[in-house]
mmCIF file of C-alpha atoms in Angstrom:
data_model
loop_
_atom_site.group_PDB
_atom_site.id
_atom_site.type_symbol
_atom_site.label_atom_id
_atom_site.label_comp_id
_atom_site.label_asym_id
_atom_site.label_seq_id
_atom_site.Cartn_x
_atom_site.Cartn_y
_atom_site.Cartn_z
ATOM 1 C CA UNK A 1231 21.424 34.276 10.761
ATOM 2 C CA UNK A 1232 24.114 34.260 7.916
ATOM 3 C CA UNK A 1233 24.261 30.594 6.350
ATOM 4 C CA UNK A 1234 28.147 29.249 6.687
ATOM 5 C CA UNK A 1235 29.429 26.334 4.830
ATOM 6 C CA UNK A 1236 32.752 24.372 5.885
ATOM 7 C CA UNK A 1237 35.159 22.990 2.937
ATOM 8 C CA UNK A 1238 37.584 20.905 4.952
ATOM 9 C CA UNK A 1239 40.744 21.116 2.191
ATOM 10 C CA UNK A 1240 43.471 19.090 2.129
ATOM 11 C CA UNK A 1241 45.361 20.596 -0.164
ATOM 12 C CA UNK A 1242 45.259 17.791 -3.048
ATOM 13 C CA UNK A 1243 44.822 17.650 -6.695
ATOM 14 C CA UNK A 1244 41.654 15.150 -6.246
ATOM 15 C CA UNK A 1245 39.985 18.056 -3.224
ATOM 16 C CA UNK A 1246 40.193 20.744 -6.378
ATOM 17 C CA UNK A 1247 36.661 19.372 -7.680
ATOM 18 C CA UNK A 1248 35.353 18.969 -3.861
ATOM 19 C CA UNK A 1249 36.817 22.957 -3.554
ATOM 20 C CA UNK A 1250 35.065 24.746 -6.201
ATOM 21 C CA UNK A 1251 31.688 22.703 -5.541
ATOM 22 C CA UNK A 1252 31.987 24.559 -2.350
ATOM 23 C CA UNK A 1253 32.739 28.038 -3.523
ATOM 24 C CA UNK A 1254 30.235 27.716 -6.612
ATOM 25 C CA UNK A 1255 27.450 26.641 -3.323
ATOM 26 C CA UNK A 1256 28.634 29.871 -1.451
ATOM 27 C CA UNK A 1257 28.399 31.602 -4.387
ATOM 28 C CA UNK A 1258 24.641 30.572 -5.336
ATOM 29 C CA UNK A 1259 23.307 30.386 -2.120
ATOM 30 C CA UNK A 1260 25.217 33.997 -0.420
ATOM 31 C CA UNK A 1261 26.422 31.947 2.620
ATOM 32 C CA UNK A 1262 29.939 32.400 4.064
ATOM 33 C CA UNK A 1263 32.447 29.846 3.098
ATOM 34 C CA UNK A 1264 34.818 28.755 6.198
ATOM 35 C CA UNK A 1265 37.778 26.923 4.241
ATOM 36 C CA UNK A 1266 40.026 25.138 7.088
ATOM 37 C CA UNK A 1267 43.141 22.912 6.727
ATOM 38 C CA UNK A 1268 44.417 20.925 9.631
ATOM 39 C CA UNK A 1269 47.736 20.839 10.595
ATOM 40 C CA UNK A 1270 49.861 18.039 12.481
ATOM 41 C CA UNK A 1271 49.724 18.881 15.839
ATOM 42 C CA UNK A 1272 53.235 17.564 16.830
ATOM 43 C CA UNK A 1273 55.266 19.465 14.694
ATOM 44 C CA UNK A 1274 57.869 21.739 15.629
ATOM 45 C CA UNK A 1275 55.901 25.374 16.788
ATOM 46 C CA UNK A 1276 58.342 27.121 14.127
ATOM 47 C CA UNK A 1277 57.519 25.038 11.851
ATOM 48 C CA UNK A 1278 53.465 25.366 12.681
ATOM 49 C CA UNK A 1279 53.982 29.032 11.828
ATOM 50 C CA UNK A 1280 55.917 28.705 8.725
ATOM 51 C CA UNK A 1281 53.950 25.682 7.375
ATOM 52 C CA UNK A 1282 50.498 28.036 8.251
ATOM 53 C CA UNK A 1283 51.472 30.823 6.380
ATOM 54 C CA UNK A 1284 52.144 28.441 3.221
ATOM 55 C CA UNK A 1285 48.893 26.595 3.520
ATOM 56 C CA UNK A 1286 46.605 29.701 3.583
ATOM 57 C CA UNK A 1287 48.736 31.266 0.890
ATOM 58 C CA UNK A 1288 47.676 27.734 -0.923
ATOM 59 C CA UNK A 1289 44.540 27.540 -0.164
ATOM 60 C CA UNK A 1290 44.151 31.774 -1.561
ATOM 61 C CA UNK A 1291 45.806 30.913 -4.937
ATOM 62 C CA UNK A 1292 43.818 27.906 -5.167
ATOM 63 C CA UNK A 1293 40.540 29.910 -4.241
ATOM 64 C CA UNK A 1294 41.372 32.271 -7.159
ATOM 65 C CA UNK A 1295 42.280 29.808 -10.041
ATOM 66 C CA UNK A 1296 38.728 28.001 -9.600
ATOM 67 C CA UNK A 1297 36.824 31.530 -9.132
ATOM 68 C CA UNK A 1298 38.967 32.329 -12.794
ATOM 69 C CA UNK A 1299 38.185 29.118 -14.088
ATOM 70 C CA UNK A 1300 34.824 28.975 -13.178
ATOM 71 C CA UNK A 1301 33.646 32.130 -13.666
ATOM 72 C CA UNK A 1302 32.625 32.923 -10.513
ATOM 73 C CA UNK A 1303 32.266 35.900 -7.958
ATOM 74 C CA UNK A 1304 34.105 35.971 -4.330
ATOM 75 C CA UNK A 1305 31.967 34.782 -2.014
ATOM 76 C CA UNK A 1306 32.886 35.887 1.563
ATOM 77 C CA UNK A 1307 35.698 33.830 2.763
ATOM 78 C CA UNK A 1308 37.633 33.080 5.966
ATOM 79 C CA UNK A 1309 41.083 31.144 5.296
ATOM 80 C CA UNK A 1310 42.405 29.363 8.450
ATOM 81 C CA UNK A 1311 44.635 26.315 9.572
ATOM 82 C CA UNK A 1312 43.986 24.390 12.691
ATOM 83 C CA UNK A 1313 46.087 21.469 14.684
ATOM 84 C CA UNK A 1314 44.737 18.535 16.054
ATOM 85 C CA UNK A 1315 42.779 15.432 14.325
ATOM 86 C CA UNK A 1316 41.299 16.250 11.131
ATOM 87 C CA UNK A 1317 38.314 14.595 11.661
ATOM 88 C CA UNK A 1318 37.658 15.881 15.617
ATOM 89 C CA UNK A 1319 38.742 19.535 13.981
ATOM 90 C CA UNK A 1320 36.862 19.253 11.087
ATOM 91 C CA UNK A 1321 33.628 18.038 13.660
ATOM 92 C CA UNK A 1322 35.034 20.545 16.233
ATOM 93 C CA UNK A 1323 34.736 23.477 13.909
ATOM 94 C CA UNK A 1324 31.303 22.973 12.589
ATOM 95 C CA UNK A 1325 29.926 22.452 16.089
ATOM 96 C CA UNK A 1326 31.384 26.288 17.065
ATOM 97 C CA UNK A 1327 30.506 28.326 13.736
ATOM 98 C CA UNK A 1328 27.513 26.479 13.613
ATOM 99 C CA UNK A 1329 27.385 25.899 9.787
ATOM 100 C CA UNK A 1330 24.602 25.061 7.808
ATOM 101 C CA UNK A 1331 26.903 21.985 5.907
ATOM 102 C CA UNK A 1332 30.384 20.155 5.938
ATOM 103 C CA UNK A 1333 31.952 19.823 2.301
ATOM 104 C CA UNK A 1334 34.347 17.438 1.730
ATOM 105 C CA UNK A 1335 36.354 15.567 -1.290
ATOM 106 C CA UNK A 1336 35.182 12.034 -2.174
ATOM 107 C CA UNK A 1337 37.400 9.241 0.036
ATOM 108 C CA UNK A 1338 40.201 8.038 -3.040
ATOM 109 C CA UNK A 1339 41.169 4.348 -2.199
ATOM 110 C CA UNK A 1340 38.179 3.509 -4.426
ATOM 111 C CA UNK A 1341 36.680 0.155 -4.508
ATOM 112 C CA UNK A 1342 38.086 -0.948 -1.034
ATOM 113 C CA UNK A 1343 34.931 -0.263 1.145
ATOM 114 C CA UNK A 1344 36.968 -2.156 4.175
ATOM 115 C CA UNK A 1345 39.326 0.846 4.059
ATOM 116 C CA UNK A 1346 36.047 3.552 4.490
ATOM 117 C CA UNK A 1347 35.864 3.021 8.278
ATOM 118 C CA UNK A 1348 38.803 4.392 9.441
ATOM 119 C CA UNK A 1349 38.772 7.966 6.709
ATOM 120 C CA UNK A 1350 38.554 11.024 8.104
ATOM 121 C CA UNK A 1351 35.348 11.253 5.840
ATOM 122 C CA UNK A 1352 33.529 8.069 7.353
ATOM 123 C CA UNK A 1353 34.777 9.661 11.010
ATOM 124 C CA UNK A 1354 32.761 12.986 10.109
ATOM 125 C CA UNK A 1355 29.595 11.228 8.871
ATOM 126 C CA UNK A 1356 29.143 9.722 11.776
ATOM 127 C CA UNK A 1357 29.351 12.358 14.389
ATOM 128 C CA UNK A 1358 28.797 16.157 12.570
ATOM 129 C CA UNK A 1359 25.813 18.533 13.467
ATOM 130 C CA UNK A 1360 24.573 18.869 10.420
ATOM 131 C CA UNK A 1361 24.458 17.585 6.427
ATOM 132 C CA UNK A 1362 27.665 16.564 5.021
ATOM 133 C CA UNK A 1363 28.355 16.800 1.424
ATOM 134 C CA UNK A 1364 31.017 14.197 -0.581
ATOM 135 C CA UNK A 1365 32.281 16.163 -3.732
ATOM 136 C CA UNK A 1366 33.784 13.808 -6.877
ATOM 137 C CA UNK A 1367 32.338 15.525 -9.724
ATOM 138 C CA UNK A 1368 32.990 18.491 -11.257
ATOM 139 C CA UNK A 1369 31.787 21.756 -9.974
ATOM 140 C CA UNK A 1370 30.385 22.954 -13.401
ATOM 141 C CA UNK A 1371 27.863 20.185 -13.129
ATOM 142 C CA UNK A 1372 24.828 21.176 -12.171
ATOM 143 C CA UNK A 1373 22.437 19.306 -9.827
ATOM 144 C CA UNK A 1374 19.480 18.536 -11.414
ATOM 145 C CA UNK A 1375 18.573 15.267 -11.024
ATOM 146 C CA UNK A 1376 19.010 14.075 -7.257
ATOM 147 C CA UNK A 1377 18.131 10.353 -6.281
ATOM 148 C CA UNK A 1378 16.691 9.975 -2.523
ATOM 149 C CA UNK A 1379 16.333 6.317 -1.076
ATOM 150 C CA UNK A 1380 13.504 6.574 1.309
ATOM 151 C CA UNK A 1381 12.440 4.325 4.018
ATOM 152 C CA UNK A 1382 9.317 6.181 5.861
ATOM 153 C CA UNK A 1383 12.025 6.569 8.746
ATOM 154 C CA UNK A 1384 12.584 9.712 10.755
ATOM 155 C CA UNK A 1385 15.871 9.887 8.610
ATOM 156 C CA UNK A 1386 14.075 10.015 5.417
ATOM 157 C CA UNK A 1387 11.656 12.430 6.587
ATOM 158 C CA UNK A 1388 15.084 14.365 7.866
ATOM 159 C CA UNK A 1389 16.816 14.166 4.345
ATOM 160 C CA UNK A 1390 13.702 14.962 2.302
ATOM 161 C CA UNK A 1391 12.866 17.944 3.954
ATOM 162 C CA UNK A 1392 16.739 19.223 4.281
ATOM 163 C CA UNK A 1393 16.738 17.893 -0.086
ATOM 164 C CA UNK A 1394 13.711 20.364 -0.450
ATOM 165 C CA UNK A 1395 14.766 22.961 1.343
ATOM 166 C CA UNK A 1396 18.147 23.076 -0.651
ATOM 167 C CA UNK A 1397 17.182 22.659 -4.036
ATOM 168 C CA UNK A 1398 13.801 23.500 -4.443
ATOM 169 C CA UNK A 1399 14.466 23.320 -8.662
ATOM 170 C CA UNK A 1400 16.194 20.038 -8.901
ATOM 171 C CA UNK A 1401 14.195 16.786 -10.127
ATOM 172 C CA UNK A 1402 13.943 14.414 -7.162
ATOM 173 C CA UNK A 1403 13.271 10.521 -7.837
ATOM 174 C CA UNK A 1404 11.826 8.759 -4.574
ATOM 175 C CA UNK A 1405 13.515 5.146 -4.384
ATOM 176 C CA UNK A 1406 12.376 2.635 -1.891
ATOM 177 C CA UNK A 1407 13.360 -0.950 -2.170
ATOM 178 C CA UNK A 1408 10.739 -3.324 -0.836
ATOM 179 C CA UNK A 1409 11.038 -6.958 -0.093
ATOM 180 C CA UNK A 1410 7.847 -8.984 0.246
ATOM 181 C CA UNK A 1411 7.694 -12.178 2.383
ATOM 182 C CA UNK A 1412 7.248 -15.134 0.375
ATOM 183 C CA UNK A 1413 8.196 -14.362 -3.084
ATOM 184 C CA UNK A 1414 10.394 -16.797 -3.693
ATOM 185 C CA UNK A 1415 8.471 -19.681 -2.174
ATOM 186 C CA UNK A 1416 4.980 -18.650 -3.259
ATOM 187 C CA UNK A 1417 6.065 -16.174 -6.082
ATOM 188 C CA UNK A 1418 3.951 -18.259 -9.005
ATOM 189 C CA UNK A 1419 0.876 -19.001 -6.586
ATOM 190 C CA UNK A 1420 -1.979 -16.838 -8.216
ATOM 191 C CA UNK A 1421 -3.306 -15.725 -4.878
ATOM 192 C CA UNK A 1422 0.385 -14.369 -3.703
ATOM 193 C CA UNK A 1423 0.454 -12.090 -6.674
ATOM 194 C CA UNK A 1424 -2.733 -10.440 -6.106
ATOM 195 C CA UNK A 1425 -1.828 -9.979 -2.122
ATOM 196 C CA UNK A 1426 1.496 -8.495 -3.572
ATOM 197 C CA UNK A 1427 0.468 -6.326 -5.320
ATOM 198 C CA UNK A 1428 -2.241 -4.980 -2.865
ATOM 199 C CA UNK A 1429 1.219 -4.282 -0.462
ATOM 200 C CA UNK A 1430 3.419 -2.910 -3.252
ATOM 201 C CA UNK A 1431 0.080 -0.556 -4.172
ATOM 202 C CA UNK A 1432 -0.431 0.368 -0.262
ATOM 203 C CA UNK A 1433 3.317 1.178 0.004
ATOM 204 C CA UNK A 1434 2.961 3.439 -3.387
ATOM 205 C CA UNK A 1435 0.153 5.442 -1.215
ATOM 206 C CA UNK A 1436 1.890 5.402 1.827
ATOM 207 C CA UNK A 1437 4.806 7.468 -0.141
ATOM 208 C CA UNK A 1438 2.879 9.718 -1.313
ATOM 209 C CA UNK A 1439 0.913 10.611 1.695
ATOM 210 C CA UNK A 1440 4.460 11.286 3.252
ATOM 211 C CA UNK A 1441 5.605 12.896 0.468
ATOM 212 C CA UNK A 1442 2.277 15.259 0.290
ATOM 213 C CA UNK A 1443 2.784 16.017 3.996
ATOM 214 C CA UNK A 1444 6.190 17.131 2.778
ATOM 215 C CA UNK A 1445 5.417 19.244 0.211
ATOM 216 C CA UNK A 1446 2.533 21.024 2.211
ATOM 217 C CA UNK A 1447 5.197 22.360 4.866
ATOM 218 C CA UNK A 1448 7.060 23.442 1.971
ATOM 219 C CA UNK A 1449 6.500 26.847 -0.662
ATOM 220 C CA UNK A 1450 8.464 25.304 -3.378
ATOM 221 C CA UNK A 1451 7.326 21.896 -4.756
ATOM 222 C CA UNK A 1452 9.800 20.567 -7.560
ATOM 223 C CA UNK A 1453 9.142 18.005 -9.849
ATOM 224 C CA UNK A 1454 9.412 14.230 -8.117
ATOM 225 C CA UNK A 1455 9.174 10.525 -9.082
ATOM 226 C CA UNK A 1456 8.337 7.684 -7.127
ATOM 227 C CA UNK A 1457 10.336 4.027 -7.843
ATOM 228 C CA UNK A 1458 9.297 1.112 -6.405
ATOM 229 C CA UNK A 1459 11.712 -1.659 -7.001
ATOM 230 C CA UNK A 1460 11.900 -5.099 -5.046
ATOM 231 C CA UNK A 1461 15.620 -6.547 -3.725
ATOM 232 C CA UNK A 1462 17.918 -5.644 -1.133
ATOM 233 C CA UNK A 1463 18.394 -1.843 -0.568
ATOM 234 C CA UNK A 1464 21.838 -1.909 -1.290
ATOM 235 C CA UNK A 1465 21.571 -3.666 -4.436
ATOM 236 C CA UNK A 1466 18.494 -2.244 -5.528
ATOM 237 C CA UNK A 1467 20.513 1.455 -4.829
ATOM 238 C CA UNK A 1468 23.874 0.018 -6.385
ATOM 239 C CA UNK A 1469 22.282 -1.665 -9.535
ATOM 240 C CA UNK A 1470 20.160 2.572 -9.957
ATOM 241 C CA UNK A 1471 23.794 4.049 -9.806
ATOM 242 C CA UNK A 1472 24.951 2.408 -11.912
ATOM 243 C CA UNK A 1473 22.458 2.521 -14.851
ATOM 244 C CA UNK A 1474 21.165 5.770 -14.331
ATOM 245 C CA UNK A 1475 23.554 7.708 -11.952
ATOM 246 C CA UNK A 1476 22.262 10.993 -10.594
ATOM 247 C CA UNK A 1477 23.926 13.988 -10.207
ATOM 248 C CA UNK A 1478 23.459 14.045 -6.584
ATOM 249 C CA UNK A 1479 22.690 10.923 -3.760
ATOM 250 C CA UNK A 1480 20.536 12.377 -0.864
ATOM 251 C CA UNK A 1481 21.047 9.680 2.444
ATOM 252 C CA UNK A 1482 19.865 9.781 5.422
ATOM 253 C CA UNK A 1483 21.688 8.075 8.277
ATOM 254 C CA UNK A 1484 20.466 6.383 11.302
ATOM 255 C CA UNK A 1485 23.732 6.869 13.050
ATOM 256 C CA UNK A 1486 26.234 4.916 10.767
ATOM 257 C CA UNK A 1487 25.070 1.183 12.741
ATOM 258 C CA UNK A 1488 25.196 -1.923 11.683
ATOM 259 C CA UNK A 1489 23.642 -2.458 8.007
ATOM 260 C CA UNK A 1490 22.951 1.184 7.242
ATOM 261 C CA UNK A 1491 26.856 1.830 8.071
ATOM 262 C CA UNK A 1492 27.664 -0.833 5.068
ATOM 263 C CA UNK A 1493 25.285 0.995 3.043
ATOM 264 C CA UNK A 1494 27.102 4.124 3.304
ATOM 265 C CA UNK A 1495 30.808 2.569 3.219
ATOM 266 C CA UNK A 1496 29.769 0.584 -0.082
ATOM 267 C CA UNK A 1497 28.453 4.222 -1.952
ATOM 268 C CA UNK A 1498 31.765 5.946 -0.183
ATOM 269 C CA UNK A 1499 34.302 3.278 -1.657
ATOM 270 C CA UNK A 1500 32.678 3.407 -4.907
ATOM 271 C CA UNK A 1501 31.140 6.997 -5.902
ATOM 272 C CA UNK A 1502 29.209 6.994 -8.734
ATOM 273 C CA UNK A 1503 27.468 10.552 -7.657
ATOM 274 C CA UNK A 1504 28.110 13.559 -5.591
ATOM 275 C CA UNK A 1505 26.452 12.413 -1.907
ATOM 276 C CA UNK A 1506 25.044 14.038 1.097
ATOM 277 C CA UNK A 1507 24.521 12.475 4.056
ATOM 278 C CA UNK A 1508 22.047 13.465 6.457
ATOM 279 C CA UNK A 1509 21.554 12.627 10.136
ATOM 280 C CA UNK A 1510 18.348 11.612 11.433
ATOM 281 C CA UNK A 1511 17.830 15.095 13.458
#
């Protein structure tokens, strides 16, 4: 089956970046790139038609200044508008060309992780078929270094293998945060530190044993690290972005609930990386 991917453009100066990631992808990988623009349902129908016309002559020029500026062939392209929601069009879409990934731009109010909610970008994440990709960087960046927080969940099995799959050349750094019970009450005690680090030594094995299983269902193995670092998983991911950003964040999602839904708002309203979210199936 041909591979598709689905750049969602809205026609900004900040979706440019999130634009040519997606035609230099289509380009690399031979898939067909779907570029849509949604369109306010409940304007005038003349205006629909006129206002279509414009948008896919937009989205063409567009399409040809990053292939010029990037150096880059055509891939195969369909142009289209659509009315309705953006986000249920955007979801909509995917679910009937059953593409192999969503690309969108990175959400702008920046900083204001109260405001992620409610974007059509937080709306996607939470309900589309398949991996979703937040562009902010440039697209002549390559991805070599890609960061995956791991949790020995079905989601992290989901987003390692899907990670793998996709860039089988990339470096890949394993991070799970562990908290241990008792460190701060018995952290000095002798006996404490020696049952610590008998845990933070089983959960080093336990990794690797899921990573092996991994790599055995795969051809290509690339190059990995494993990080073990106590705190909070948020913090512990935060405090890695911002000292030693990678070029890509790998998530998996557990359906967008409760603490893993701040997790994801938090790296949303303050990208430090390009990010793709992965559902748990």
């Amino acid at each position: 089956m041909t591979q598709t991917l689905l750049f969602a453009c809205d026609l900004s100066a900040e979706n440019r970046a999130a634009y040519a990631r997606a035609v230099r992808l289509a380009v690399d990988s031979g898939a067909r790139l779907d570029v849509i623009h949604v369109l306010d349902p409940y304007l005038p129908h003349r205006v629909l038609h006129d206002l279509e016309e414009a948008v896919v002559a937009d989205m063409q020029a567009t399409l040809t200044d990053i292939r010029e500026d990037y150096a880059l062939a055509e891939p195969r392209t369909l142009l289209q508008t659509v009315a309705g929601a953006p986000y249920a069009e955007i979801i909509r879409e995917a679910h009937d060309r059953e593409v192999d990934m969503i690309i969108l731009g990175a959400h702008r109010k920046r900083g204001q992780p109260d405001l992620v909610a409610g974007t059509t970008l937080a709306r996607v994440l939470r309900s589309a078929p398949c991996p979703v990709l937040s562009v902010s960087q440039p697209a002549n960046h390559d991805w070599q270094d890609i960061l995956v927080p791991v949790d020995f969940s079905l989601a992290t099995r989901h987003i390692l293998r899907q990670t793998l799959k996709r860039f089988p050349d990339a470096r890949l750094t394993l991070l799970h945060a562990w908290d241990i019970p008792g460190e701060r009450e018995l952290g000095s005690d002798r006996e404490y530190a020696r049952w610590r680090d008998r845990e933070v030594e089983r959960l080093r094995g336990q990794l690797e044993r899921e990573t092996d299983q991994l790599m055995s269902e795969l051809d290509d193995v690339p190059e990995l690290e494993l990080v073990l670092e106590q705190g909070d998983p948020l913090e512990v991911l935060l405090t890695r972005l911002r000292r030693q950003p990678p070029d890509l964040l790998a998530l998996g999602s557990r359906g967008q609930l409760g603490r893993q839904s701040q997790i994801t708002e938090a790296l949303l309203s303050e990208p430090h990386c390009d990010i793709m979210l992965c559902r748990a199936w």
